[in-house]
């Protein structure tokens, strides 16, 4: 899926919502525990209830890997249940030397070897170009580089000066030499809304994956004020506010209602920006 195809989905659904699938066993509705794989059943019902309201799903792989082999099987089944035209993000935050990154790319991009083929993966850029290139060697796949994240610890390194540039600025500028806008996105936290105008000056045409709206306190309207571009250019992620909107047998309906509220707000923003 390239930028034009992703924008087409945004226009059709009047939404740039990404739903994070980060299930915790202790938070699952109790009636799901009767299933052989309660986490998959939870994901399945969330997907079935919300896929017409969002353009992307983003499972954070730690929530699956923490459960060992069972969790990995759940991740595979979840990927297989995603509708065909949904943009899929493996939120794995990988970043290692080149030959190891090549194996990570196989794990998340090569269906023949792993039974999964996500559209994209989040990658930490700290080890440089040769750690990112193996992911970019897969045609029609995206790398989503961590740039300016929403957590408090982002202040420790990401905003420190490297000569006349901050570290996150150097990441954005340098990485644009590695791939074009159809293969490269950036993670920018919603809690950093005051930086979006500047970030758009550094990466005017790239898509930004924006976590932190909702439970982490980020504002959708503040993000969109400077974050939108001619192709929308934003995938705004919400996880806890949607997937844990209810904890009874109607949890999927409650999740849909929470997703619908965000989608309707996004529709008005897109109309106001003359993007639909």
Short mmCIF file of C-alpha atoms in Angstrom, two decimals:
data_model
loop_
_atom_site.label_atom_id
_atom_site.label_comp_id
_atom_site.label_asym_id
_atom_site.label_seq_id
_atom_site.Cartn_x
_atom_site.Cartn_y
_atom_site.Cartn_z
CA UNK A 1 0.00 0.00 0.00
CA UNK A 2 1.54 3.30 -1.12
CA UNK A 3 0.63 6.84 -0.07
CA UNK A 4 -2.04 7.21 -2.75
CA UNK A 5 -3.72 3.95 -1.72
CA UNK A 6 -3.55 4.83 1.95
CA UNK A 7 -5.05 8.26 1.29
CA UNK A 8 -7.81 6.60 -0.74
CA UNK A 9 -8.72 4.49 2.30
CA UNK A 10 -8.70 7.60 4.48
CA UNK A 11 -11.06 9.37 2.08
CA UNK A 12 -13.39 6.38 1.76
CA UNK A 13 -13.68 5.83 5.51
CA UNK A 14 -13.45 9.52 6.42
CA UNK A 15 -10.99 8.45 9.07
CA UNK A 16 -7.28 8.35 9.83
CA UNK A 17 -7.76 6.22 12.93
CA UNK A 18 -5.30 3.48 13.86
CA UNK A 19 -6.45 1.09 16.59
CA UNK A 20 -3.80 -0.37 18.85
CA UNK A 21 -4.38 -4.00 19.77
CA UNK A 22 -2.49 -4.29 23.05
CA UNK A 23 -4.45 -6.88 25.04
CA UNK A 24 -3.65 -7.70 28.65
CA UNK A 25 -5.10 -10.94 30.02
CA UNK A 26 -6.16 -9.37 33.32
CA UNK A 27 -8.21 -6.74 31.47
CA UNK A 28 -10.12 -9.08 29.17
CA UNK A 29 -13.87 -9.47 29.72
CA UNK A 30 -14.29 -12.51 31.94
CA UNK A 31 -16.68 -14.31 29.61
CA UNK A 32 -13.88 -14.64 27.03
CA UNK A 33 -11.86 -16.89 29.33
CA UNK A 34 -13.94 -19.88 28.20
CA UNK A 35 -12.33 -19.68 24.75
CA UNK A 36 -9.23 -21.67 23.88
CA UNK A 37 -7.50 -18.41 22.93
CA UNK A 38 -9.22 -15.56 24.82
CA UNK A 39 -6.85 -12.90 23.47
CA UNK A 40 -7.52 -13.82 19.86
CA UNK A 41 -11.27 -13.87 20.49
CA UNK A 42 -10.95 -10.41 22.06
CA UNK A 43 -8.99 -9.11 19.05
CA UNK A 44 -11.33 -10.78 16.58
CA UNK A 45 -14.43 -9.16 18.04
CA UNK A 46 -12.73 -5.75 18.25
CA UNK A 47 -11.67 -6.02 14.58
CA UNK A 48 -15.11 -7.19 13.43
CA UNK A 49 -16.74 -4.28 15.27
CA UNK A 50 -14.41 -1.49 14.15
CA UNK A 51 -12.79 -2.28 10.78
CA UNK A 52 -15.08 0.10 8.87
CA UNK A 53 -14.11 3.00 11.15
CA UNK A 54 -10.32 2.76 11.03
CA UNK A 55 -7.65 2.55 8.34
CA UNK A 56 -5.00 0.73 10.36
CA UNK A 57 -4.43 -1.73 13.19
CA UNK A 58 -1.29 -1.75 15.30
CA UNK A 59 -0.62 -4.72 17.56
CA UNK A 60 2.25 -4.02 19.94
CA UNK A 61 4.20 -7.25 19.71
CA UNK A 62 5.35 -7.15 23.35
CA UNK A 63 1.82 -7.96 24.46
CA UNK A 64 2.04 -11.19 22.46
CA UNK A 65 5.70 -12.12 22.90
CA UNK A 66 5.27 -11.90 26.68
CA UNK A 67 3.01 -14.96 26.44
CA UNK A 68 5.59 -17.10 24.67
CA UNK A 69 4.55 -19.54 21.96
CA UNK A 70 0.84 -19.06 22.70
CA UNK A 71 1.17 -15.32 22.28
CA UNK A 72 3.03 -15.63 19.00
CA UNK A 73 0.30 -17.92 17.65
CA UNK A 74 -2.26 -15.34 18.73
CA UNK A 75 -0.37 -12.63 16.82
CA UNK A 76 -0.30 -14.78 13.68
CA UNK A 77 -4.03 -15.50 13.91
CA UNK A 78 -4.75 -11.82 14.54
CA UNK A 79 -2.78 -10.81 11.44
CA UNK A 80 -4.64 -13.42 9.40
CA UNK A 81 -7.96 -11.97 10.56
CA UNK A 82 -7.23 -8.42 9.43
CA UNK A 83 -9.36 -7.34 6.45
CA UNK A 84 -7.46 -7.15 3.17
CA UNK A 85 -7.46 -3.38 2.73
CA UNK A 86 -6.49 -2.45 6.29
CA UNK A 87 -2.98 -1.03 6.80
CA UNK A 88 -1.20 -3.23 9.34
CA UNK A 89 1.60 -2.13 11.67
CA UNK A 90 3.82 -4.49 13.64
CA UNK A 91 4.70 -2.27 16.57
CA UNK A 92 7.88 -4.18 17.34
CA UNK A 93 10.36 -1.29 17.73
CA UNK A 94 13.20 -3.41 16.39
CA UNK A 95 16.71 -2.07 15.81
CA UNK A 96 19.86 -4.17 15.61
CA UNK A 97 22.88 -4.86 13.39
CA UNK A 98 22.14 -5.59 9.75
CA UNK A 99 21.99 -9.39 9.68
CA UNK A 100 19.76 -9.45 12.77
CA UNK A 101 17.48 -6.78 11.31
CA UNK A 102 17.21 -8.92 8.17
CA UNK A 103 15.82 -11.74 10.29
CA UNK A 104 13.39 -9.40 12.03
CA UNK A 105 12.21 -8.29 8.60
CA UNK A 106 11.65 -11.92 7.62
CA UNK A 107 9.65 -12.46 10.80
CA UNK A 108 7.19 -9.66 10.13
CA UNK A 109 7.23 -9.29 6.33
CA UNK A 110 7.72 -12.77 4.85
CA UNK A 111 4.53 -14.79 4.99
CA UNK A 112 6.28 -17.89 3.67
CA UNK A 113 8.58 -18.07 6.69
CA UNK A 114 6.40 -16.66 9.48
CA UNK A 115 2.75 -16.81 8.29
CA UNK A 116 2.58 -13.00 8.62
CA UNK A 117 3.17 -10.14 6.22
CA UNK A 118 2.54 -6.82 7.92
CA UNK A 119 2.54 -3.67 5.81
CA UNK A 120 4.93 -1.91 8.17
CA UNK A 121 7.07 -2.17 11.27
CA UNK A 122 8.25 0.33 13.86
CA UNK A 123 12.04 0.57 14.04
CA UNK A 124 14.44 2.30 16.43
CA UNK A 125 17.06 4.21 14.39
CA UNK A 126 19.78 4.40 17.05
CA UNK A 127 22.13 1.94 15.30
CA UNK A 128 21.94 3.80 12.00
CA UNK A 129 21.31 3.14 8.32
CA UNK A 130 22.64 -0.41 8.11
CA UNK A 131 20.24 -1.50 10.85
CA UNK A 132 17.25 0.00 9.01
CA UNK A 133 18.09 -0.94 5.40
CA UNK A 134 17.14 -4.65 5.70
CA UNK A 135 13.53 -3.64 6.35
CA UNK A 136 13.59 -1.25 3.39
CA UNK A 137 14.82 -4.04 1.12
CA UNK A 138 11.32 -5.54 1.15
CA UNK A 139 9.27 -4.02 -1.70
CA UNK A 140 5.97 -2.36 -0.78
CA UNK A 141 6.76 -2.45 2.94
CA UNK A 142 7.11 0.53 5.25
CA UNK A 143 9.52 1.41 8.02
CA UNK A 144 8.10 3.64 10.74
CA UNK A 145 11.08 5.23 12.50
CA UNK A 146 10.89 6.43 16.07
CA UNK A 147 11.48 10.17 15.92
CA UNK A 148 9.88 12.09 18.81
CA UNK A 149 7.97 9.80 21.11
CA UNK A 150 5.24 10.61 23.63
CA UNK A 151 6.87 9.17 26.76
CA UNK A 152 8.56 11.33 29.41
CA UNK A 153 11.93 9.69 28.74
CA UNK A 154 12.00 11.13 25.24
CA UNK A 155 13.58 14.15 26.88
CA UNK A 156 16.65 12.09 27.81
CA UNK A 157 18.05 11.80 24.27
CA UNK A 158 15.64 12.76 21.49
CA UNK A 159 15.69 16.51 22.09
CA UNK A 160 19.41 16.78 22.94
CA UNK A 161 21.48 18.89 20.57
CA UNK A 162 23.89 17.37 18.06
CA UNK A 163 25.69 20.46 16.88
CA UNK A 164 22.99 22.72 15.45
CA UNK A 165 20.30 19.99 15.39
CA UNK A 166 18.41 17.96 17.93
CA UNK A 167 18.76 14.20 17.75
CA UNK A 168 15.20 13.63 16.51
CA UNK A 169 15.72 16.27 13.81
CA UNK A 170 18.86 14.49 12.64
CA UNK A 171 16.95 11.19 12.51
CA UNK A 172 14.26 12.71 10.30
CA UNK A 173 16.65 14.49 7.95
CA UNK A 174 19.23 11.72 7.60
CA UNK A 175 16.71 8.92 7.08
CA UNK A 176 15.12 10.70 4.13
CA UNK A 177 18.26 9.75 2.18
CA UNK A 178 17.47 6.05 2.75
CA UNK A 179 13.96 5.79 1.27
CA UNK A 180 11.16 7.88 -0.21
CA UNK A 181 7.78 8.86 1.20
CA UNK A 182 6.20 5.58 0.07
CA UNK A 183 8.40 3.54 2.40
CA UNK A 184 9.16 5.76 5.35
CA UNK A 185 7.01 7.14 8.16
CA UNK A 186 7.86 8.63 11.54
CA UNK A 187 6.51 8.14 15.04
CA UNK A 188 5.68 11.47 16.65
CA UNK A 189 3.81 11.44 19.94
CA UNK A 190 0.56 13.35 20.32
CA UNK A 191 1.87 14.86 23.55
CA UNK A 192 4.45 16.73 21.44
CA UNK A 193 1.83 18.74 19.54
CA UNK A 194 3.83 21.95 19.89
CA UNK A 195 6.56 20.39 17.72
CA UNK A 196 4.33 19.35 14.80
CA UNK A 197 4.73 22.59 12.86
CA UNK A 198 8.50 22.23 12.94
CA UNK A 199 8.36 18.52 12.14
CA UNK A 200 6.21 19.24 9.10
CA UNK A 201 8.90 21.66 7.89
CA UNK A 202 11.40 18.76 8.09
CA UNK A 203 9.12 16.10 6.59
CA UNK A 204 6.29 17.82 4.73
CA UNK A 205 5.13 14.82 2.68
CA UNK A 206 5.67 11.87 5.01
CA UNK A 207 3.02 10.09 7.02
CA UNK A 208 3.33 10.35 10.79
CA UNK A 209 2.17 7.64 13.17
CA UNK A 210 0.84 9.48 16.21
CA UNK A 211 0.33 7.57 19.47
CA UNK A 212 -0.75 9.22 22.68
CA UNK A 213 -4.26 10.50 21.87
CA UNK A 214 -6.65 9.58 24.65
CA UNK A 215 -5.23 7.75 27.66
CA UNK A 216 -1.84 9.50 27.38
CA UNK A 217 -3.45 12.94 27.20
CA UNK A 218 -2.72 13.98 23.61
CA UNK A 219 -5.18 16.25 21.78
CA UNK A 220 -6.42 15.26 18.32
CA UNK A 221 -7.23 18.84 17.32
CA UNK A 222 -3.80 20.07 18.44
CA UNK A 223 -2.06 17.34 16.43
CA UNK A 224 -4.09 18.11 13.31
CA UNK A 225 -3.55 21.87 13.47
CA UNK A 226 -0.07 21.48 11.99
CA UNK A 227 0.20 17.74 11.37
CA UNK A 228 -2.11 17.41 8.36
CA UNK A 229 -0.69 17.55 4.84
CA UNK A 230 -2.16 17.17 1.33
CA UNK A 231 -2.59 13.39 1.79
CA UNK A 232 -3.76 13.75 5.40
CA UNK A 233 -0.34 12.45 6.45
CA UNK A 234 -1.47 11.22 9.85
CA UNK A 235 -2.30 7.85 11.37
CA UNK A 236 -3.55 8.65 14.84
CA UNK A 237 -3.44 5.67 17.18
CA UNK A 238 -5.78 4.97 20.05
CA UNK A 239 -5.61 1.73 22.02
CA UNK A 240 -6.83 1.67 25.62
CA UNK A 241 -9.65 4.19 25.12
CA UNK A 242 -11.14 1.92 22.47
CA UNK A 243 -10.32 -1.68 23.32
CA UNK A 244 -11.12 -1.26 27.02
CA UNK A 245 -14.17 0.96 26.57
CA UNK A 246 -16.25 -1.87 28.04
CA UNK A 247 -15.55 -5.06 29.96
CA UNK A 248 -18.83 -6.91 29.68
CA UNK A 249 -20.33 -9.09 26.99
CA UNK A 250 -20.98 -5.92 24.96
CA UNK A 251 -17.29 -4.90 25.03
CA UNK A 252 -17.04 -4.93 21.22
CA UNK A 253 -20.08 -2.65 20.89
CA UNK A 254 -18.53 -0.27 23.43
CA UNK A 255 -15.26 -0.37 21.48
CA UNK A 256 -17.14 0.49 18.31
CA UNK A 257 -18.86 3.42 20.01
CA UNK A 258 -15.49 4.78 21.20
CA UNK A 259 -13.98 4.33 17.74
CA UNK A 260 -17.01 5.95 16.10
CA UNK A 261 -16.64 9.02 18.31
CA UNK A 262 -13.05 9.48 17.13
CA UNK A 263 -13.93 8.72 13.50
CA UNK A 264 -16.66 11.37 13.51
CA UNK A 265 -14.26 13.93 14.93
CA UNK A 266 -11.74 12.98 12.24
CA UNK A 267 -14.39 13.30 9.53
CA UNK A 268 -15.05 16.90 10.54
CA UNK A 269 -11.32 17.66 10.58
CA UNK A 270 -10.88 16.17 7.10
CA UNK A 271 -13.83 18.16 5.77
CA UNK A 272 -12.47 21.33 7.33
CA UNK A 273 -9.13 20.73 5.61
CA UNK A 274 -10.88 20.03 2.25
CA UNK A 275 -9.38 16.51 2.16
CA UNK A 276 -12.76 14.82 1.62
#
